[in-house]
Tab-separated table of C-alpha atoms in Angstrom:
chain	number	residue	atom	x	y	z
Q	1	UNK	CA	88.545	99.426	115.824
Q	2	UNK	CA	85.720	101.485	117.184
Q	3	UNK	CA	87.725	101.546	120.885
Q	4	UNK	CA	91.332	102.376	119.317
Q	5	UNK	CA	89.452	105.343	117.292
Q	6	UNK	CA	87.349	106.416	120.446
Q	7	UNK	CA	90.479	106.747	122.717
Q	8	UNK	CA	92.259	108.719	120.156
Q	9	UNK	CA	89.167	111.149	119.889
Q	10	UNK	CA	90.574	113.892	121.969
Q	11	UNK	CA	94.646	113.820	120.345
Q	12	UNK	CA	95.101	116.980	118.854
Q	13	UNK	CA	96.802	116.453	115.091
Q	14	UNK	CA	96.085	112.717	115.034
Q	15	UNK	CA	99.283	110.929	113.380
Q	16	UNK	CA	97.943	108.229	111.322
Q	17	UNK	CA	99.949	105.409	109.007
Q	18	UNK	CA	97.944	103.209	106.688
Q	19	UNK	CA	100.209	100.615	105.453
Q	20	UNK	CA	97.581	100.390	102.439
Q	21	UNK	CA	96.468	102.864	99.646
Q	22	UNK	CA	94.538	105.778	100.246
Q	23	UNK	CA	90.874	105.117	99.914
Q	24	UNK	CA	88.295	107.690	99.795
Q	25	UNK	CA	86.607	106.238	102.432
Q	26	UNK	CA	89.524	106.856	105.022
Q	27	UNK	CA	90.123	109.761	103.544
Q	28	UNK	CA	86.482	111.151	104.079
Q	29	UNK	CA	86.139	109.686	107.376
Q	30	UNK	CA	89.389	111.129	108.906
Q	31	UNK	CA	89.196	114.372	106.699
Q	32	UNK	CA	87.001	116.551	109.426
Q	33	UNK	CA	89.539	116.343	112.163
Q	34	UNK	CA	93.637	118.015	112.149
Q	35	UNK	CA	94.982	115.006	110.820
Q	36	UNK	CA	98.185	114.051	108.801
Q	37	UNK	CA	97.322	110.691	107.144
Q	38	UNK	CA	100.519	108.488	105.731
Q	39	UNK	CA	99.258	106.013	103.114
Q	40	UNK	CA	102.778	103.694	102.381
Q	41	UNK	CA	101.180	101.215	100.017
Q	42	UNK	CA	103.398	98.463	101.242
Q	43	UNK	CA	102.139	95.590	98.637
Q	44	UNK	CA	104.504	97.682	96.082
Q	45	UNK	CA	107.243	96.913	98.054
Q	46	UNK	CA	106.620	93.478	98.341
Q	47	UNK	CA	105.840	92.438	94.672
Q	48	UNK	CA	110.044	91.520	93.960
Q	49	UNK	CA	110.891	90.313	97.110
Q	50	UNK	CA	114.818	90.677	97.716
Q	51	UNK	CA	117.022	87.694	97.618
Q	52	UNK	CA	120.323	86.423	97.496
Q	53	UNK	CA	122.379	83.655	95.188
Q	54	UNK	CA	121.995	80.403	95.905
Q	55	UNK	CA	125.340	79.256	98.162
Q	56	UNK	CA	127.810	77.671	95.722
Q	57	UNK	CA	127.455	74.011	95.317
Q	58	UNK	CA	130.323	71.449	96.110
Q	59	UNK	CA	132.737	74.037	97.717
Q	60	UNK	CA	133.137	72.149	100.437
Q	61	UNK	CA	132.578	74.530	102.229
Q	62	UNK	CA	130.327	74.949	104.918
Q	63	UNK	CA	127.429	77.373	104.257
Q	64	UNK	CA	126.232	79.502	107.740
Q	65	UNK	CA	122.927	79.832	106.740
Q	66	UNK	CA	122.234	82.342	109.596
Q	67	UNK	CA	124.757	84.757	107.524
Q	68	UNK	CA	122.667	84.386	104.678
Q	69	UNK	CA	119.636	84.969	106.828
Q	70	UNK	CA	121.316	88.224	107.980
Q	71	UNK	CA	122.277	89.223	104.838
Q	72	UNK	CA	118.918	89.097	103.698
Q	73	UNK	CA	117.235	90.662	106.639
Q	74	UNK	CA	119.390	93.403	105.887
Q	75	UNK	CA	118.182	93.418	102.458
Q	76	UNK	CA	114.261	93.620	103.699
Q	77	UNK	CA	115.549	96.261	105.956
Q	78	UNK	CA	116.423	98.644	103.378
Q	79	UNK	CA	113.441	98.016	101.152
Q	80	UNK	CA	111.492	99.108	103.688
Q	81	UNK	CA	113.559	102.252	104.757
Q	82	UNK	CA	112.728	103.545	101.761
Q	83	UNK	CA	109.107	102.640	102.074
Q	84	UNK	CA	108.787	104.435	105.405
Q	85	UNK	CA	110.841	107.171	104.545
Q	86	UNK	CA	109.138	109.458	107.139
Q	87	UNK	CA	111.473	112.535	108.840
Q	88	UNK	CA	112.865	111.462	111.639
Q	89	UNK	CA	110.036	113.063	114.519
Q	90	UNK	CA	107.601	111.420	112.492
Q	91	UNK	CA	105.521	109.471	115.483
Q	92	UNK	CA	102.114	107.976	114.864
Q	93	UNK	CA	99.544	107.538	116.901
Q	94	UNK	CA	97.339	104.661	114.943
Q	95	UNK	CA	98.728	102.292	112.561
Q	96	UNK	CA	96.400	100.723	110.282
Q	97	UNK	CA	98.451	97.092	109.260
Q	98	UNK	CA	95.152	96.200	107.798
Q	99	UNK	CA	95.972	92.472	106.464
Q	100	UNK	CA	99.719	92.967	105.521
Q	101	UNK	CA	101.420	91.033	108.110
Q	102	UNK	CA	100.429	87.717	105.938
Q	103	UNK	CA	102.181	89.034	102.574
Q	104	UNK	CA	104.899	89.150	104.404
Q	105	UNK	CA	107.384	86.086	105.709
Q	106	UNK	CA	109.126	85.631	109.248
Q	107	UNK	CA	112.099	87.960	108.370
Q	108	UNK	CA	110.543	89.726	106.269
Q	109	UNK	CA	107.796	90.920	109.043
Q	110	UNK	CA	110.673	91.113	111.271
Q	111	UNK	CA	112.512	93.665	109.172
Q	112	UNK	CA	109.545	96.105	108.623
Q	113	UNK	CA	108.907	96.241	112.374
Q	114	UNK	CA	112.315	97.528	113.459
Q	115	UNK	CA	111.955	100.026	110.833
Q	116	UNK	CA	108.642	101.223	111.739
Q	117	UNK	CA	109.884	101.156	115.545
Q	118	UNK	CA	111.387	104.632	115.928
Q	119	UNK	CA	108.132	105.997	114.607
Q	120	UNK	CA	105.912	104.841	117.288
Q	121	UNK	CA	105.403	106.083	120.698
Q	122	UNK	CA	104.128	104.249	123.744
Q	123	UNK	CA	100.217	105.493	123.423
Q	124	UNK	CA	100.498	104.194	119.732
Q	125	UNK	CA	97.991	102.157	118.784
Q	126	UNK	CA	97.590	99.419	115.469
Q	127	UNK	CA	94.865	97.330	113.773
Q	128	UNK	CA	95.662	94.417	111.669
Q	129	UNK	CA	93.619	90.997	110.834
Q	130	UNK	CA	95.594	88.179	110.660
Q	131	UNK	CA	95.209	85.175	108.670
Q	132	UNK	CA	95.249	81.391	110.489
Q	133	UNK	CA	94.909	79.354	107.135
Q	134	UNK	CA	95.637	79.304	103.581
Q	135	UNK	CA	92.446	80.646	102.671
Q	136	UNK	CA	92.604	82.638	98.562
Q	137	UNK	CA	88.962	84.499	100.108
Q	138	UNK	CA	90.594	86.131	102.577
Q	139	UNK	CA	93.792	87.181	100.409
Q	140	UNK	CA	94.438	90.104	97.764
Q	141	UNK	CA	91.727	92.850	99.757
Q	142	UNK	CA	92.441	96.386	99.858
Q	143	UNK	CA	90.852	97.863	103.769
Q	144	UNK	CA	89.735	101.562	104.801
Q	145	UNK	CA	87.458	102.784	107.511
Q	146	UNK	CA	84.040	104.168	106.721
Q	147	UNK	CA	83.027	104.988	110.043
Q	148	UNK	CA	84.370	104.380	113.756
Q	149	UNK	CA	82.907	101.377	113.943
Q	150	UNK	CA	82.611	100.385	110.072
Q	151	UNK	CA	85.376	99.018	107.562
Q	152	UNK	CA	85.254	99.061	104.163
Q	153	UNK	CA	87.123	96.201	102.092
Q	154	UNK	CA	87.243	95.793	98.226
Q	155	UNK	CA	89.343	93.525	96.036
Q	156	UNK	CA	92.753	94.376	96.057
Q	157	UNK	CA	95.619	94.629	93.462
Q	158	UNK	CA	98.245	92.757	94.675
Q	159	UNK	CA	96.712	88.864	93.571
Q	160	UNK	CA	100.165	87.522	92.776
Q	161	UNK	CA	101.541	88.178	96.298
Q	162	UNK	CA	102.088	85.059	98.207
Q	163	UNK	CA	100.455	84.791	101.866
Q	164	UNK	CA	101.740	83.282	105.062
Q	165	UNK	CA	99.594	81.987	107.146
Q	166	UNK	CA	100.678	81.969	111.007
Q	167	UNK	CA	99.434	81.024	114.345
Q	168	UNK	CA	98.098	84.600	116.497
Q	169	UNK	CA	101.265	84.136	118.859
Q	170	UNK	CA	104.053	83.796	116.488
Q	171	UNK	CA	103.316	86.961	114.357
Q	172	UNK	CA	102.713	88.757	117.698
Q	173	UNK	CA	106.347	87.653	118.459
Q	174	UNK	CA	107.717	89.591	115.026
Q	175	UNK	CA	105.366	93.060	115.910
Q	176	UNK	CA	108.427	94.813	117.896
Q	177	UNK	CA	107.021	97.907	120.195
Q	178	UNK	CA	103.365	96.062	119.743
Q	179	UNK	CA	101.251	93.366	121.823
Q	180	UNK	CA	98.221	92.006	120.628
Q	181	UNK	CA	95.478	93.698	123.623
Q	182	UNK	CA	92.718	92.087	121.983
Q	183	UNK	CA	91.856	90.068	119.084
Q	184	UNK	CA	88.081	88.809	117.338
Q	185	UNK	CA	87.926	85.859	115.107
Q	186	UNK	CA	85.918	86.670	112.115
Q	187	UNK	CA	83.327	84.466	110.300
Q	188	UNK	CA	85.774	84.567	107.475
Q	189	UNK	CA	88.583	83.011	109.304
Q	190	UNK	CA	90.852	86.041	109.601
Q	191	UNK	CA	91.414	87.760	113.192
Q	192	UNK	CA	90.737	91.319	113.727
Q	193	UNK	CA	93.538	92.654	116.561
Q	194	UNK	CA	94.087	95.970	118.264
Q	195	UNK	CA	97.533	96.559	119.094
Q	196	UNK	CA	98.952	98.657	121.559
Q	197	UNK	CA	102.449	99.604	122.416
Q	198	UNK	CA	104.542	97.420	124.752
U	1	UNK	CA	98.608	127.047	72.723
U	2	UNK	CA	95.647	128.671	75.060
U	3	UNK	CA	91.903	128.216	73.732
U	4	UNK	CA	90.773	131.697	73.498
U	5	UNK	CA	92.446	135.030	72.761
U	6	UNK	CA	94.566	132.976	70.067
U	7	UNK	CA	95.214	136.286	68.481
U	8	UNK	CA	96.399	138.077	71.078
U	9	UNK	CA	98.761	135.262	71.913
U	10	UNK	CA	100.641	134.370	68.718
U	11	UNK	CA	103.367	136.329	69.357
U	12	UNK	CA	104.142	134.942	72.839
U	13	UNK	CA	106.327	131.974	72.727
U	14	UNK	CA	104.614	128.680	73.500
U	15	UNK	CA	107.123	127.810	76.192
U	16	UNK	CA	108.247	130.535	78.698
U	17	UNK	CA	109.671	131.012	82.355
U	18	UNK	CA	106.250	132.367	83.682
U	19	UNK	CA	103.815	132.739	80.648
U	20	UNK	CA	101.280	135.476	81.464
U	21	UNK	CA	98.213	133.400	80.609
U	22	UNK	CA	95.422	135.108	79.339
U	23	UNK	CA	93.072	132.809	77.645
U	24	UNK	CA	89.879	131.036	79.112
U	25	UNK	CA	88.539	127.484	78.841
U	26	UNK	CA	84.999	128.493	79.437
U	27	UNK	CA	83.428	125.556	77.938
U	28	UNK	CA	85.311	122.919	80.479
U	29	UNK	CA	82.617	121.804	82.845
U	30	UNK	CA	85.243	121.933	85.712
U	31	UNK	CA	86.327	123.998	87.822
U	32	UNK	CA	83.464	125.867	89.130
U	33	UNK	CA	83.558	127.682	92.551
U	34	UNK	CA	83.882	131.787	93.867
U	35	UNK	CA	87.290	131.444	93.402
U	36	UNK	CA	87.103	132.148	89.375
U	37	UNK	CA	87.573	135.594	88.388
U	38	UNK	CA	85.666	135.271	85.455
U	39	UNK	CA	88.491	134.388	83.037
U	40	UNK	CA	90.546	131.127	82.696
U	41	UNK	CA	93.332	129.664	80.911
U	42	UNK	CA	94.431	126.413	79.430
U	43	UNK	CA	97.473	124.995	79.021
U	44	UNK	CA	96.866	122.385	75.784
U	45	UNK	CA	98.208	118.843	75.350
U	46	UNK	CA	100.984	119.511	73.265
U	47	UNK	CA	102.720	122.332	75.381
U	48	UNK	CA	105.727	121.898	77.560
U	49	UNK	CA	106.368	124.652	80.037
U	50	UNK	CA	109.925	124.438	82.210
U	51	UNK	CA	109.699	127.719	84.932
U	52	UNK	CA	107.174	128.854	87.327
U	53	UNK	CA	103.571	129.681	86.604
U	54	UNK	CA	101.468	132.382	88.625
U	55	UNK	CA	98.441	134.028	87.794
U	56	UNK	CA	95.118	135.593	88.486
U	57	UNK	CA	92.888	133.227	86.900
U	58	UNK	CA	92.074	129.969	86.807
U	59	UNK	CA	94.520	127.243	85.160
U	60	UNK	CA	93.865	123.468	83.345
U	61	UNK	CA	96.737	122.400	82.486
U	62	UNK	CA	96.663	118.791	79.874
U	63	UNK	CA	100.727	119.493	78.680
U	64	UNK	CA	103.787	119.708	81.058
U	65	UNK	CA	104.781	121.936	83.452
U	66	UNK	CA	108.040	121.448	85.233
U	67	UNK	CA	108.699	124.030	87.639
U	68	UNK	CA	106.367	125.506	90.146
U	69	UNK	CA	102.652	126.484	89.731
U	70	UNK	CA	101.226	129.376	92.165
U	71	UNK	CA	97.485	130.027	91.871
U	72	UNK	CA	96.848	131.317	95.516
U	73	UNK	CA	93.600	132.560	95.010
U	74	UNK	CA	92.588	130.761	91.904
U	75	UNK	CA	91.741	127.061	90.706
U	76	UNK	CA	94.070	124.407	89.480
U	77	UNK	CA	92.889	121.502	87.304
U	78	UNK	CA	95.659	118.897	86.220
U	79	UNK	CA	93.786	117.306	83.309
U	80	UNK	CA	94.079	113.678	82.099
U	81	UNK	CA	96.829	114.571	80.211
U	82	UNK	CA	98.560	116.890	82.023
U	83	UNK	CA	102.178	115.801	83.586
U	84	UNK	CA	102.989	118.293	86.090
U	85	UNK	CA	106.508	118.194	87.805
U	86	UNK	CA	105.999	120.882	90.230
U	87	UNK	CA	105.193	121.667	93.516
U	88	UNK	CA	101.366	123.101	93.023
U	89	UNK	CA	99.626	125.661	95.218
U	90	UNK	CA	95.987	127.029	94.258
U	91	UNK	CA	93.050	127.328	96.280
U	92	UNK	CA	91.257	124.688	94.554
U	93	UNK	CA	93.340	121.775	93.182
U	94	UNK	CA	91.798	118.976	91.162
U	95	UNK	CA	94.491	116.337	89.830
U	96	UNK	CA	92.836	114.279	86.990
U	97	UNK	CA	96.674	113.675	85.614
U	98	UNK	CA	99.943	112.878	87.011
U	99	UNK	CA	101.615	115.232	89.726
U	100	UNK	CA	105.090	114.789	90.715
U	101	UNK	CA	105.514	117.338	93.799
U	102	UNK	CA	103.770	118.545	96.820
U	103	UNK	CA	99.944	120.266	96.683
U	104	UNK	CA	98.698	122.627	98.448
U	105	UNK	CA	95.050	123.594	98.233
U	106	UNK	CA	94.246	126.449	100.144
U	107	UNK	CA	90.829	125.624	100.108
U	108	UNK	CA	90.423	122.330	98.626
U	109	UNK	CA	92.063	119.442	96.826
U	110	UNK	CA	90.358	116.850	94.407
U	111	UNK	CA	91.757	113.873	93.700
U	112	UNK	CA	90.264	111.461	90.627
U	113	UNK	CA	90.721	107.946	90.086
U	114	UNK	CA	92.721	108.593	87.058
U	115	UNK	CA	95.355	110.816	89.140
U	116	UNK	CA	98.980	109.554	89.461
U	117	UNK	CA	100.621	111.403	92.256
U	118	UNK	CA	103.649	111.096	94.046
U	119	UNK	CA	104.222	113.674	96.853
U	120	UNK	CA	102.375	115.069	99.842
U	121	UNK	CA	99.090	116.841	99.902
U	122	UNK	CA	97.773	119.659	102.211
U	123	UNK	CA	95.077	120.824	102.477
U	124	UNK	CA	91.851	121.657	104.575
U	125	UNK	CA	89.429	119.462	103.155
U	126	UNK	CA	90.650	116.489	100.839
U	127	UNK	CA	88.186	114.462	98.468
U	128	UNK	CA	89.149	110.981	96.965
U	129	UNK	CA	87.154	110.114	94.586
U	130	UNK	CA	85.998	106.469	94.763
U	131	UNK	CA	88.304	103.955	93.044
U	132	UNK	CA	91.232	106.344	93.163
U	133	UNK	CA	94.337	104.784	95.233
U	134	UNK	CA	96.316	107.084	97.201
U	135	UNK	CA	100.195	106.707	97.977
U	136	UNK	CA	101.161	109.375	100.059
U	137	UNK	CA	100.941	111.837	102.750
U	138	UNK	CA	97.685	113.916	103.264
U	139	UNK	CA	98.042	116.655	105.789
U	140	UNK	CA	94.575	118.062	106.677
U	141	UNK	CA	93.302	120.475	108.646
U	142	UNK	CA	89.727	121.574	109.027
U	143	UNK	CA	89.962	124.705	110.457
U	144	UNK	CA	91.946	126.305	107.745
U	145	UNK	CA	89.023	125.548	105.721
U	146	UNK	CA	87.811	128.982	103.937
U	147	UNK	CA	84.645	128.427	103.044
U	148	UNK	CA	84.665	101.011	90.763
U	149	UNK	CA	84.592	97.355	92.441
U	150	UNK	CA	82.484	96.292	94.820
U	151	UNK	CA	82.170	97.191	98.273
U	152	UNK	CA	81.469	95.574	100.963
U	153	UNK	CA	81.489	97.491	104.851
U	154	UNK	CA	81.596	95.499	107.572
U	155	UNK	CA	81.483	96.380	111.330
U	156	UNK	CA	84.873	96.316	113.219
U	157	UNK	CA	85.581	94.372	115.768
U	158	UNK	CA	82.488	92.075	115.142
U	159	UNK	CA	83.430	88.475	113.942
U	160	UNK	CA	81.344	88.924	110.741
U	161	UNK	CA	82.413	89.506	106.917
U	162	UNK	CA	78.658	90.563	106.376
U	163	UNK	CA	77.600	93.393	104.652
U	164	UNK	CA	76.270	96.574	106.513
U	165	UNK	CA	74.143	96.714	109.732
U	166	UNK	CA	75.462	92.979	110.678
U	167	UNK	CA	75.497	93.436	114.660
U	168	UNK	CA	77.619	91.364	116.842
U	169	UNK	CA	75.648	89.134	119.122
U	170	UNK	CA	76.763	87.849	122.390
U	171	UNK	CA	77.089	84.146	121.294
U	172	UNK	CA	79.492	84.791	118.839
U	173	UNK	CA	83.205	83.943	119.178
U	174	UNK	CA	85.257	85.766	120.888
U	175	UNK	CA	89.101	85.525	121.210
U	176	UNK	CA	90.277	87.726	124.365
U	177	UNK	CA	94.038	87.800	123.846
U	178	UNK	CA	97.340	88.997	126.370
């Protein structure tokens, strides 16, 4: 964190997205610069996940589950547009994912990146800590920045969501428009990444 | 229907386009700054206002306004009660209540941990208090400027969940990725 925030020192109206709730923390530390901060509370979104009827039983026909899978992609789509419901020239220049890529599943993760794609640019950068194991401790945390080089984390509101766990390289796979440019494994078993545009 | 000046506002009718406020709320500990003009108004729990609001005082409203509120020079305070529908402009905002619509605080906005807004903020200097949560876009800009759980901090980029001043040493693990 403290090298994404130092090269975005000199941008002019910095473009921020926190994928989180407004904390006064963030708010206070980003508050003495032009800014335009975008808090999306995501963990909302993801509290009724969509879904779709279970294919009919002895049809005899054959279910394509990659139909359903579309179907339901779709679905996560359009939850999402309306979570990022940004005009269209809306660009950012830092996204802070804090730790929501593990409330979210494969096509579910998927879904919110392609949405989130039009609004980046290629100097964006992202944060985001993600989780290896099922670990509760490292679950249901709400994030903010204190100061370049401090985070703040308190207990969240979102207990009942359900985690995924995944290996570093198959979330990066899901992140379209992002690689992982450098990643820290924390004492509490989650990995801190900076992101930059691909 | 205001706290002071009852008299002189009985015959006014308790829900109007653009009531002409007159009345003060002296004893409320809040708002305070240079922008009061001495006199203030209230807009009690019980009141429902549909129209736009504009004045030359300050305003706390704790009923419901649905319309559009226009304090430019004055101070805004959207009590616990209040339910404001409106896009809001003053040049001190504090939202203790629920907002529906966009703020604009010409000098600042407050936001409290009781606050339920949904709509974009601008202003030049934005305070959230501790414990509120924000959804929401906060457009600030400095130079426009006129005049609980626990928490636990922990340095970025360091592979420690320790509180404050934990320093990242060199033998700790690090994971240099693509």
């Amino acid at each position: 964190m403290p090298d994404i925030l130092h090269r975005l020192a000199d941008v002019s109206t910095l473009m921020v997205l926190d994928i989180g709730f407004g904390v006064h923390e963030t708010v206070e530390h980003f508050g003495n610069r032009r800014c335009k901060l975008h808090f999306c509370g995501l963990t909302d979104a993801l509290q009724s996940p969509p879904s779709l009827p279970p294919p009919a039983q002895k049809t005899g026909k054959i279910v394509d589950e990659s139909v359903r899978q579309e179907k339901l992609l779709c679905a996560w789509r359009e939850r999402f547009r309306s979570v990022l419901n940004f005009p269209d020239d809306t660009c950012f220049d830092l996204c802070l994912f804090w730790d929501s890529f593990n409330y979210m599943d494969d096509l579910a993760l998927k879904a919110f990146f392609e949405v989130l794609h039009p609004h980046i640019h290629k100097k964006t950068l992202g944060h985001g800590l993600i989780q290896f194991k099922d670990d509760k401790q490292v679950t249901n945390r709400e994030y903010g920045v204190q100061a370049q080089d401090q985070l703040v984390m308190r207990h969240g509101h979102h207990g009942s969501l359900a985690s995924y766990p995944r290996p570093q390289a198959r979330v990066a796979s899901l992140l379209k428009g992002f690689a992982v440019s450098h990643g820290v494994l924390r004492r509490d078993g989650l990995l801190e990444v900076s992101l930059k545009t691909e | 229907m205001f706290d002071r000046n009852k008299d002189r506002q009985q015959d006014k009718p308790e829900t109007s386009a653009a009531p002409a406020v007159e009345s003060t709320y002296s004893n409320s500990p809040r708002p305070t700054s240079s922008a009061s003009s001495g006199t203030s108004a209230t807009l009690g729990a019980t009141i429902k206002v549909k129209g736009d609001i504009s004045g030359d005082e300050n305003l706390l409203i704790e009923g419901e306004v649905e319309g559009t509120v226009n304090l430019a020079s004055h101070e805004l305070t959207v009590g616990k009660s209040g339910k404001v529908h409106a896009d809001v402009t003053a040049k001190v905002i504090r939202i203790d209540g629920e907002v529906h619509g966009d703020i604009t605080g010409k000098e600042k906005v407050f936001v409290s941990s009781t606050s339920i807004i949904k709509g974009n903020i601008i202003t030049p200097k934005m305070t959230l208090e501790e414990g509120a949560r924000f959804k929401g876009t906060i457009d600030i800009d400095p130079s426009h400027a006129n005049g609980g759980s626990p928490v636990t901090s922990f340095k970025s980029g360091s592979p420690t969940d320790k509180p404050d001043n934990t320093t990242s040493k060199p033998g700790n693990p690090t994971v240099k990725t693509s």
